[in-house]
Short mmCIF file of C-alpha atoms in Angstrom, two decimals:
data_model
loop_
_atom_site.label_atom_id
_atom_site.label_comp_id
_atom_site.label_asym_id
_atom_site.label_seq_id
_atom_site.Cartn_x
_atom_site.Cartn_y
_atom_site.Cartn_z
CA UNK A 289 73.94 83.58 29.57
CA UNK A 290 76.70 81.14 28.76
CA UNK A 291 77.94 80.30 32.17
CA UNK A 292 80.57 77.85 31.22
CA UNK A 293 84.08 77.87 29.69
CA UNK A 294 82.94 75.61 27.14
CA UNK A 295 81.34 78.58 25.21
CA UNK A 296 84.65 80.13 24.90
CA UNK A 297 86.47 77.37 23.29
CA UNK A 298 84.26 77.93 20.33
CA UNK A 299 85.70 81.43 20.14
CA UNK A 300 89.17 80.41 19.75
CA UNK A 301 90.41 81.27 23.26
CA UNK A 302 91.16 77.95 24.49
CA UNK A 303 94.90 77.40 23.15
CA UNK A 304 97.04 78.53 26.17
CA UNK A 305 96.34 78.52 29.89
CA UNK A 306 96.40 82.28 29.85
CA UNK A 307 93.75 82.35 27.17
CA UNK A 308 91.66 80.08 29.28
CA UNK A 309 91.83 82.34 32.17
CA UNK A 310 91.10 85.47 30.14
CA UNK A 311 87.99 83.69 28.67
CA UNK A 312 86.91 82.74 31.98
CA UNK A 313 87.15 86.06 33.40
CA UNK A 314 85.12 87.53 30.64
CA UNK A 315 82.31 84.99 30.85
CA UNK A 316 82.31 85.61 34.49
CA UNK A 317 82.12 89.33 34.08
CA UNK A 318 79.47 89.13 31.32
CA UNK A 319 77.32 86.93 33.61
CA UNK A 320 77.46 89.19 36.45
CA UNK A 321 76.59 92.30 34.21
CA UNK A 322 73.73 90.27 32.72
CA UNK A 323 72.52 89.25 36.38
CA UNK A 324 72.70 93.08 37.63
CA UNK A 325 71.03 94.29 34.46
CA UNK A 326 68.01 91.93 35.05
CA UNK A 327 67.94 93.09 38.74
CA UNK A 328 67.84 96.90 37.77
CA UNK A 329 65.39 96.33 34.70
CA UNK A 330 62.97 94.80 37.42
CA UNK A 331 62.92 98.12 39.65
CA UNK A 332 60.90 101.18 39.14
CA UNK A 333 62.72 104.18 37.87
CA UNK A 334 62.99 107.25 40.32
CA UNK A 335 60.93 110.34 39.65
CA UNK A 336 62.52 112.66 37.10
CA UNK A 337 64.61 115.57 38.11
CA UNK A 338 62.99 118.84 37.54
CA UNK A 339 64.31 121.04 35.05
CA UNK A 340 64.23 124.77 34.91
CA UNK A 341 63.22 126.36 31.61
CA UNK A 342 65.78 128.81 30.29
CA UNK A 343 64.58 132.44 29.95
CA UNK A 344 64.94 133.57 26.35
#
């Protein structure tokens, strides 16, 4: 995870205040998704849903 706005500066998103806010929001959301993904991948999957076979 990047975690700082410094990483967005290398992507060219540090010219105006609006671009800095956008880059910070994107990095924040990516970090949140990464944290949630790690938490979900640590959990066991629930049992599968039973599926009826079609009558041919």
